[in-house]
Amino acid sequence: MKTLLIKVDPENPSAEALAEAAEILKAGGTVVFPTETVYGLGGDATHSESAEKIYAAKGRPSDNPLIIHIARPEDAEAYAVTGKLYYRLARHFMPGPLTVILPKKDTIPLTVTGGLDSVAVRCPAHPVALKLLELTGLPVAAPSANISGKPSPTCAAHVIEDLDCRVDCIIDGGEADFGVESTIVKITGEDSLVLLRPGTVTYDALCCVCADVTVSDNVINKLKENERPICPGSKYRHYAPDKPLTLVGGSDEARIAFFAERQKEGAVIICYDEQAAKLMPDSVITIGAGDDLEAQGHRLFAALRECNSLEGKCVFANLPSTDGFGLALYNRLIRAAAHTVVYPDQI
Ligand code: TXA
Ligand code: MG
């Protein structure tokens, strides 16, 4: 398949530039588009065949449900059973990087929800995503636009690397703002929800809007054998570079000494800007200052991809804190590392 590449102004995309992409979506094709979190691989969420094309292009297991993207929070009415808490969340966080799981209506086929009777709804804030949704007038199912298991794409080059010739169209709208995927919550009662995937909308921010916020055990911990997670995606390996990744905890001094030793043995190190000054430059990838979590989020997935092009058999990175937005970085890295963590202070 030949993939059409469209370049648009990310701040102010013209309707003309996006018209062809909108037509492709309406005709049941697949279009990759930028969002404020990561790039999404879109298809008409009301058609099973479009969902099947998405699963095929990504190589994704079909029991792993897709998020439905909508232009306005109230558009959810046609596809899901909403409620007061949904609209409270919408008032605070939409459009923006929050996905809400609600009971599904029949307008969304089971192929899209991986057979579940719930549906994930998100109203993105990116001007390109919003304009495209308005032009199509459709709910657009869109997982992250990476080959299943790889880090999510934060720029068009990552998408082309994974999906060129596998989708009908790719819209290049520059770099994604946040760099990690949306926060996912499931509404479980009138004033209660479960946080299934942490993101830019933090646990603390959710607590300001909802009385009872529980963090799913799978956000931090490994799934137990035969456990069925609420969020099917958390049972699959994700975000991983081609080489094994190990996270390093403990004191800063011990971590740097440990990184330096592993570098001598040929490892690649993903570290903070200030740590890089104490390491050999060739096999180091920096992701921002140690206290700049936003910069780290923005760079993380690109760094995990860069590892693949450097020589070295394995990769080491800092174990993030779980505070605030740190929980999102922790969740992505602990999964990329398949929960492998070392503490050099204790060796
Ligand atoms: O920021 C984002 O959310 C990006 C952009 C493109 O919007 N999308 C994204 O989609 O990250 P994806 O498919 O890569 O991740 C969605 C996650 C998966 O782990 C899936 O299992 C979970 O959401 N999910 C979707 N629908 C669900 C449902 N009904 N119940 C539980 N989990 C669900
Ligand atoms: Mg994904």
Coordinates of C-alpha atoms and ligand atoms in Angstrom, one line a residue:
M1 CA 0.0 0.0 0.0
K2 CA 1.3 3.5 -0.8
T3 CA 1.1 5.9 2.1
L4 CA 0.1 9.5 1.5
L5 CA 2.1 11.9 3.6
I6 CA 0.5 15.3 4.4
K7 CA 2.5 18.0 6.2
V8 CA 0.4 20.5 8.1
D9 CA 0.8 23.6 10.4
P10 CA 0.4 22.0 13.8
E11 CA -1.0 25.2 15.4
N12 CA -3.3 26.3 12.6
P13 CA -4.1 23.5 10.2
S14 CA -6.2 24.5 7.2
A15 CA -9.3 22.5 6.3
E16 CA -7.9 22.1 2.7
A17 CA -4.8 20.4 4.0
L18 CA -6.9 17.9 6.1
A19 CA -9.7 17.4 3.6
E20 CA -8.1 14.4 1.9
A21 CA -7.3 12.7 5.2
A22 CA -10.9 13.2 6.3
E23 CA -12.2 11.6 3.1
I24 CA -10.0 8.6 3.6
L25 CA -11.4 8.1 7.2
K26 CA -14.9 8.5 6.0
A27 CA -14.3 5.9 3.3
G28 CA -13.1 3.4 5.9
G29 CA -9.3 3.9 5.5
T30 CA -6.5 4.5 8.1
V31 CA -5.0 7.9 8.9
V32 CA -2.2 8.6 11.4
F33 CA -2.6 12.0 13.1
P34 CA -0.8 14.0 15.8
T35 CA -2.4 14.5 19.2
E36 CA -1.0 16.4 22.2
T37 CA 0.1 13.1 23.8
V38 CA 1.5 10.8 21.0
Y39 CA 0.5 10.1 17.4
G40 CA -2.6 8.0 16.9
L41 CA -3.5 5.5 14.1
G42 CA -7.1 6.4 13.3
G43 CA -10.1 4.7 11.7
D44 CA -13.9 5.0 11.7
A45 CA -14.9 3.8 15.2
T46 CA -18.4 2.8 14.0
H47 CA -17.0 0.2 11.5
S48 CA -15.6 -3.2 12.3
E49 CA -13.5 -3.2 9.1
S50 CA -11.7 0.0 10.0
A51 CA -10.9 -1.4 13.4
E52 CA -9.6 -4.6 11.7
K53 CA -7.3 -2.5 9.5
I54 CA -5.9 -0.8 12.6
Y55 CA -5.2 -4.0 14.4
A56 CA -3.5 -5.4 11.3
A57 CA -1.4 -2.3 10.6
K58 CA -0.1 -2.3 14.3
G59 CA 0.2 -6.1 14.6
R60 CA -2.0 -5.6 17.7
P61 CA -3.9 -8.5 19.4
S62 CA -7.6 -7.9 18.7
D63 CA -8.5 -8.3 22.4
N64 CA -6.8 -5.0 23.2
P65 CA -9.4 -2.3 22.8
L66 CA -9.1 1.0 21.0
I67 CA -9.8 4.6 22.3
I68 CA -12.6 6.5 20.6
H69 CA -11.6 10.1 19.8
I70 CA -14.4 12.7 19.7
A71 CA -14.5 16.4 18.9
R72 CA -16.6 17.5 21.9
P73 CA -17.1 15.8 25.3
E74 CA -20.9 15.7 24.7
D75 CA -20.4 13.7 21.5
A76 CA -19.8 10.7 23.9
E77 CA -23.6 10.5 24.4
A78 CA -24.0 8.7 21.0
Y79 CA -21.5 6.0 21.9
A80 CA -21.4 5.6 25.7
V81 CA -23.5 5.9 28.9
T82 CA -22.1 9.1 30.5
G83 CA -23.1 10.7 33.8
K84 CA -22.4 13.5 36.2
L85 CA -18.8 12.4 37.0
Y86 CA -18.0 12.2 33.3
Y87 CA -19.1 15.8 32.8
R88 CA -17.2 16.9 35.8
L89 CA -14.0 15.3 34.5
A90 CA -14.8 16.8 31.0
R91 CA -15.2 20.3 32.5
H92 CA -11.8 20.1 34.1
F93 CA -9.7 18.1 31.7
M94 CA -11.3 18.1 28.2
P95 CA -10.2 18.7 25.5
G96 CA -7.0 17.3 26.9
P97 CA -5.0 14.2 27.8
L98 CA -7.7 12.3 29.7
T99 CA -9.4 9.1 28.5
V100 CA -12.6 7.9 30.4
I101 CA -13.9 4.4 30.2
L102 CA -17.7 4.2 30.2
P103 CA -20.4 1.5 29.5
K104 CA -20.6 1.2 25.7
K105 CA -23.7 1.7 23.5
D106 CA -24.4 -0.5 20.4
T107 CA -23.2 2.2 18.0
I108 CA -19.6 1.0 18.7
P109 CA -18.9 -2.5 17.4
L110 CA -17.3 -5.1 19.8
T111 CA -14.4 -5.4 17.4
V112 CA -13.4 -1.8 18.5
T113 CA -13.6 -2.6 22.2
G114 CA -11.8 -6.0 22.1
G115 CA -15.1 -7.7 23.0
L116 CA -15.7 -5.5 26.1
D117 CA -19.0 -3.9 27.0
S118 CA -17.2 -0.7 27.9
V119 CA -15.6 2.0 25.6
A120 CA -12.7 4.4 26.2
V121 CA -13.5 8.0 25.2
R122 CA -11.1 10.9 24.7
C123 CA -11.4 14.4 23.4
P124 CA -7.9 15.5 22.3
A125 CA -6.6 19.0 22.6
H126 CA -4.4 19.1 19.5
P127 CA -5.6 21.5 16.8
V128 CA -4.9 18.9 14.0
A129 CA -6.7 16.1 15.8
L130 CA -9.7 18.4 16.6
K131 CA -10.0 19.8 13.1
L132 CA -9.8 16.2 11.6
L133 CA -12.5 15.0 13.9
E134 CA -14.7 18.0 13.0
L135 CA -14.2 17.4 9.3
T136 CA -15.1 13.7 9.5
G137 CA -18.0 14.1 11.9
L138 CA -17.1 10.5 13.1
P139 CA -15.8 9.0 16.3
V140 CA -12.2 8.0 15.4
A141 CA -10.8 4.9 17.0
A142 CA -7.0 5.4 17.5
P143 CA -4.4 3.5 19.4
S144 CA -0.9 4.9 19.5
A145 CA 0.6 4.8 16.0
N146 CA 3.5 2.3 16.7
I147 CA 4.0 -1.3 15.8
S148 CA 2.6 -3.2 18.8
G149 CA 5.2 -3.4 21.6
K150 CA 7.3 -0.6 20.4
P151 CA 7.5 2.9 22.1
S152 CA 4.7 5.2 21.1
P153 CA 5.6 7.7 18.4
T154 CA 6.1 11.3 19.3
C155 CA 6.9 12.6 15.8
A156 CA 6.2 11.7 12.2
A157 CA 9.6 10.1 11.7
H158 CA 8.8 7.5 14.3
V159 CA 5.5 6.8 12.6
I160 CA 7.1 6.4 9.2
E161 CA 9.7 4.0 10.7
D162 CA 6.9 1.8 12.0
L163 CA 3.9 2.2 9.6
D164 CA 5.0 3.5 6.2
C165 CA 3.2 1.3 3.6
R166 CA 0.9 -0.1 6.3
V167 CA -1.6 2.8 6.5
D168 CA -3.4 5.0 3.9
C169 CA -2.2 8.3 5.2
I170 CA 0.2 10.0 7.7
I171 CA -0.3 13.6 8.8
D172 CA 2.9 15.2 9.9
G173 CA 2.1 17.8 12.6
G174 CA 5.5 18.1 14.2
E175 CA 6.4 16.9 17.7
A176 CA 3.8 15.8 20.2
D177 CA 3.6 18.2 23.2
F178 CA 3.5 15.9 26.2
G179 CA 5.2 12.7 24.8
V180 CA 3.4 10.2 27.0
E181 CA -0.1 8.8 26.3
S182 CA -3.3 10.1 28.0
T183 CA -4.3 9.3 31.6
I184 CA -6.9 6.5 31.5
V185 CA -9.6 6.3 34.2
K186 CA -12.6 4.0 34.6
I187 CA -15.7 5.4 36.3
T188 CA -16.8 2.8 38.9
G189 CA -19.5 4.7 40.8
E190 CA -21.2 8.1 41.3
D191 CA -18.0 9.7 42.8
S192 CA -15.4 7.0 42.3
L193 CA -12.9 6.0 39.6
V194 CA -9.9 3.8 39.1
L195 CA -6.7 5.2 37.5
L196 CA -5.6 2.6 34.9
R197 CA -2.8 4.4 33.1
P198 CA -1.1 7.5 34.6
G199 CA -0.4 10.5 32.3
T200 CA -0.2 14.3 32.4
V201 CA -3.5 14.4 34.3
T202 CA -2.1 13.3 37.6
Y203 CA -3.6 11.3 40.6
D204 CA -3.6 14.6 42.6
A205 CA -5.5 16.5 39.8
L206 CA -8.1 13.7 39.6
C207 CA -8.5 13.8 43.4
C208 CA -9.6 17.5 43.1
V209 CA -12.5 16.4 41.0
C210 CA -13.5 13.0 42.3
A211 CA -13.8 11.9 46.0
D212 CA -12.6 8.3 45.6
V213 CA -9.6 7.7 43.3
T214 CA -8.0 4.3 43.4
V215 CA -4.7 3.6 41.5
S216 CA -4.9 0.2 39.8
D217 CA -2.3 -2.2 41.1
N218 CA -1.0 -2.8 37.6
V219 CA 0.2 0.8 37.3
I220 CA 3.2 -0.1 39.4
N221 CA 3.2 -3.8 39.9
K222 CA 3.7 -6.8 37.7
L223 CA 0.6 -8.7 36.8
K224 CA 0.2 -11.9 38.7
E225 CA 0.1 -15.2 36.8
N226 CA -3.3 -15.6 35.1
E227 CA -4.5 -12.2 36.3
R228 CA -6.9 -10.4 33.9
P229 CA -6.2 -6.7 34.1
I230 CA -9.1 -4.1 33.8
C231 CA -6.9 -2.5 31.1
P232 CA -6.1 -5.3 28.6
G233 CA -3.1 -3.4 27.2
S234 CA -1.3 -3.7 30.5
K235 CA -0.8 -7.5 30.0
Y236 CA 1.3 -6.9 26.8
R237 CA 5.0 -6.0 26.8
H238 CA 5.2 -2.4 25.6
Y239 CA 7.6 0.5 25.0
A240 CA 10.6 -1.8 24.9
P241 CA 13.8 -1.0 23.0
D242 CA 15.4 -3.9 21.0
K243 CA 18.0 -4.4 23.8
P244 CA 17.1 -5.4 27.4
L245 CA 16.5 -2.4 29.7
T246 CA 17.3 -2.4 33.4
L247 CA 16.2 0.5 35.8
V248 CA 18.6 1.7 38.4
G249 CA 17.4 3.0 41.8
G250 CA 19.1 4.3 44.9
S251 CA 21.4 7.3 45.6
D252 CA 22.6 9.5 42.8
E253 CA 26.3 8.8 43.5
A254 CA 25.7 5.0 43.5
R255 CA 23.7 5.3 40.2
I256 CA 26.4 7.3 38.4
A257 CA 29.2 5.0 39.5
F258 CA 27.1 2.0 38.4
F259 CA 26.3 3.7 35.0
A260 CA 30.0 4.4 34.5
E261 CA 31.0 0.8 35.2
R262 CA 28.3 -0.6 32.8
Q263 CA 29.4 1.8 30.1
K264 CA 32.9 0.3 30.2
E265 CA 31.2 -3.0 29.5
G266 CA 29.5 -1.6 26.5
A267 CA 26.0 -0.6 27.8
V268 CA 23.9 2.3 26.6
I269 CA 22.8 4.7 29.4
I270 CA 19.6 6.8 29.3
C271 CA 20.2 9.5 32.0
Y272 CA 19.5 13.1 33.1
D273 CA 21.5 16.0 31.6
E274 CA 23.6 16.6 34.7
Q275 CA 24.6 12.9 35.0
A276 CA 25.8 12.9 31.4
A277 CA 28.7 15.2 32.3
K278 CA 30.2 12.4 34.4
L279 CA 29.8 9.7 31.7
M280 CA 31.4 8.9 28.3
P281 CA 29.4 10.8 25.7
D282 CA 29.2 8.1 22.9
S283 CA 26.8 5.7 24.6
V284 CA 24.7 8.2 26.5
I285 CA 21.2 9.5 25.7
T286 CA 19.9 12.4 27.8
I287 CA 16.2 13.1 28.5
G288 CA 16.3 16.4 30.4
A289 CA 17.3 17.6 33.9
G290 CA 16.6 15.3 36.8
D291 CA 14.0 17.7 38.2
D292 CA 12.3 18.5 34.9
L293 CA 9.7 15.7 34.6
E294 CA 7.9 17.4 31.7
A295 CA 11.1 17.5 29.6
Q296 CA 11.7 13.8 30.5
G297 CA 8.1 12.9 29.4
H298 CA 8.7 14.7 26.1
R299 CA 11.9 12.9 25.4
L300 CA 11.3 9.4 26.9
F301 CA 9.9 7.5 23.9
A302 CA 12.3 9.0 21.4
A303 CA 15.2 8.0 23.8
L304 CA 13.9 4.4 23.9
R305 CA 13.9 4.4 20.1
E306 CA 17.4 5.9 19.9
C307 CA 18.8 3.0 21.9
N308 CA 18.3 0.8 19.0
S309 CA 20.6 2.7 16.7
L310 CA 23.5 2.8 19.2
E311 CA 25.9 -0.1 19.7
G312 CA 25.7 -1.9 22.9
K313 CA 24.0 -5.1 24.2
C314 CA 21.9 -3.6 27.0
V315 CA 20.4 -0.4 28.3
F316 CA 20.3 1.2 31.8
A317 CA 18.1 4.1 33.0
N318 CA 17.2 5.8 36.2
L319 CA 14.2 4.5 38.1
P320 CA 11.8 7.5 38.4
S321 CA 10.0 8.6 41.5
T322 CA 6.3 7.8 41.6
D323 CA 5.3 11.4 42.7
G324 CA 3.0 13.6 40.5
F325 CA 3.8 13.1 36.7
G326 CA 6.7 10.9 37.8
L327 CA 4.1 8.0 38.1
A328 CA 3.5 8.1 34.3
L329 CA 7.3 7.9 33.6
Y330 CA 7.6 5.1 36.2
N331 CA 4.8 3.2 34.6
R332 CA 6.2 3.4 31.1
L333 CA 9.7 2.6 32.1
I334 CA 8.9 -0.3 34.4
R335 CA 7.0 -1.9 31.6
A336 CA 9.8 -1.2 29.0
A337 CA 12.2 -2.9 31.5
A338 CA 9.8 -5.8 32.1
H339 CA 10.1 -4.9 35.9
T340 CA 13.9 -5.4 36.0
V341 CA 15.3 -3.0 38.7
V342 CA 18.7 -3.0 40.5
Y343 CA 19.8 -1.0 43.5
P344 CA 23.6 -0.6 43.4
D345 CA 23.6 0.8 47.0
Q346 CA 22.5 -2.6 48.1
I347 CA 24.9 -4.7 46.0
Ligands
TXA1 O1 -2.8 9.4 24.4 C1 -3.4 8.4 24.0 O2 -4.3 7.8 24.8 C2 -3.1 7.8 22.6 C3 -3.6 8.9 21.6 C4 -3.4 8.4 20.2 O3 -4.9 9.3 21.9 N1 -3.8 6.6 22.4 C5 -3.3 5.5 23.0 O4 -4.1 4.3 22.7 O5 -2.4 5.4 23.8 P1 -3.5 2.8 22.9 O6 -4.5 1.9 22.2 O7 -2.1 2.7 22.6 O8 -3.7 2.6 24.5 C6 -5.0 2.5 25.0 C7 -5.1 1.7 26.2 C8 -4.8 0.2 25.9 O9 -3.9 -0.3 26.9 C9 -6.2 -0.5 26.1 O10 -6.1 -1.8 26.6 C10 -6.9 0.5 27.0 O11 -6.4 1.7 26.7 N2 -8.3 0.5 26.8 C11 -9.0 0.9 25.7 N3 -10.3 0.7 25.9 C12 -10.5 0.1 27.1 C13 -11.7 -0.4 27.8 N4 -12.9 -0.3 27.3 N5 -11.4 -0.9 29.0 C14 -10.2 -1.0 29.5 N6 -9.1 -0.6 28.9 C15 -9.2 0.0 27.7
MG2 MG -0.2 2.1 22.7

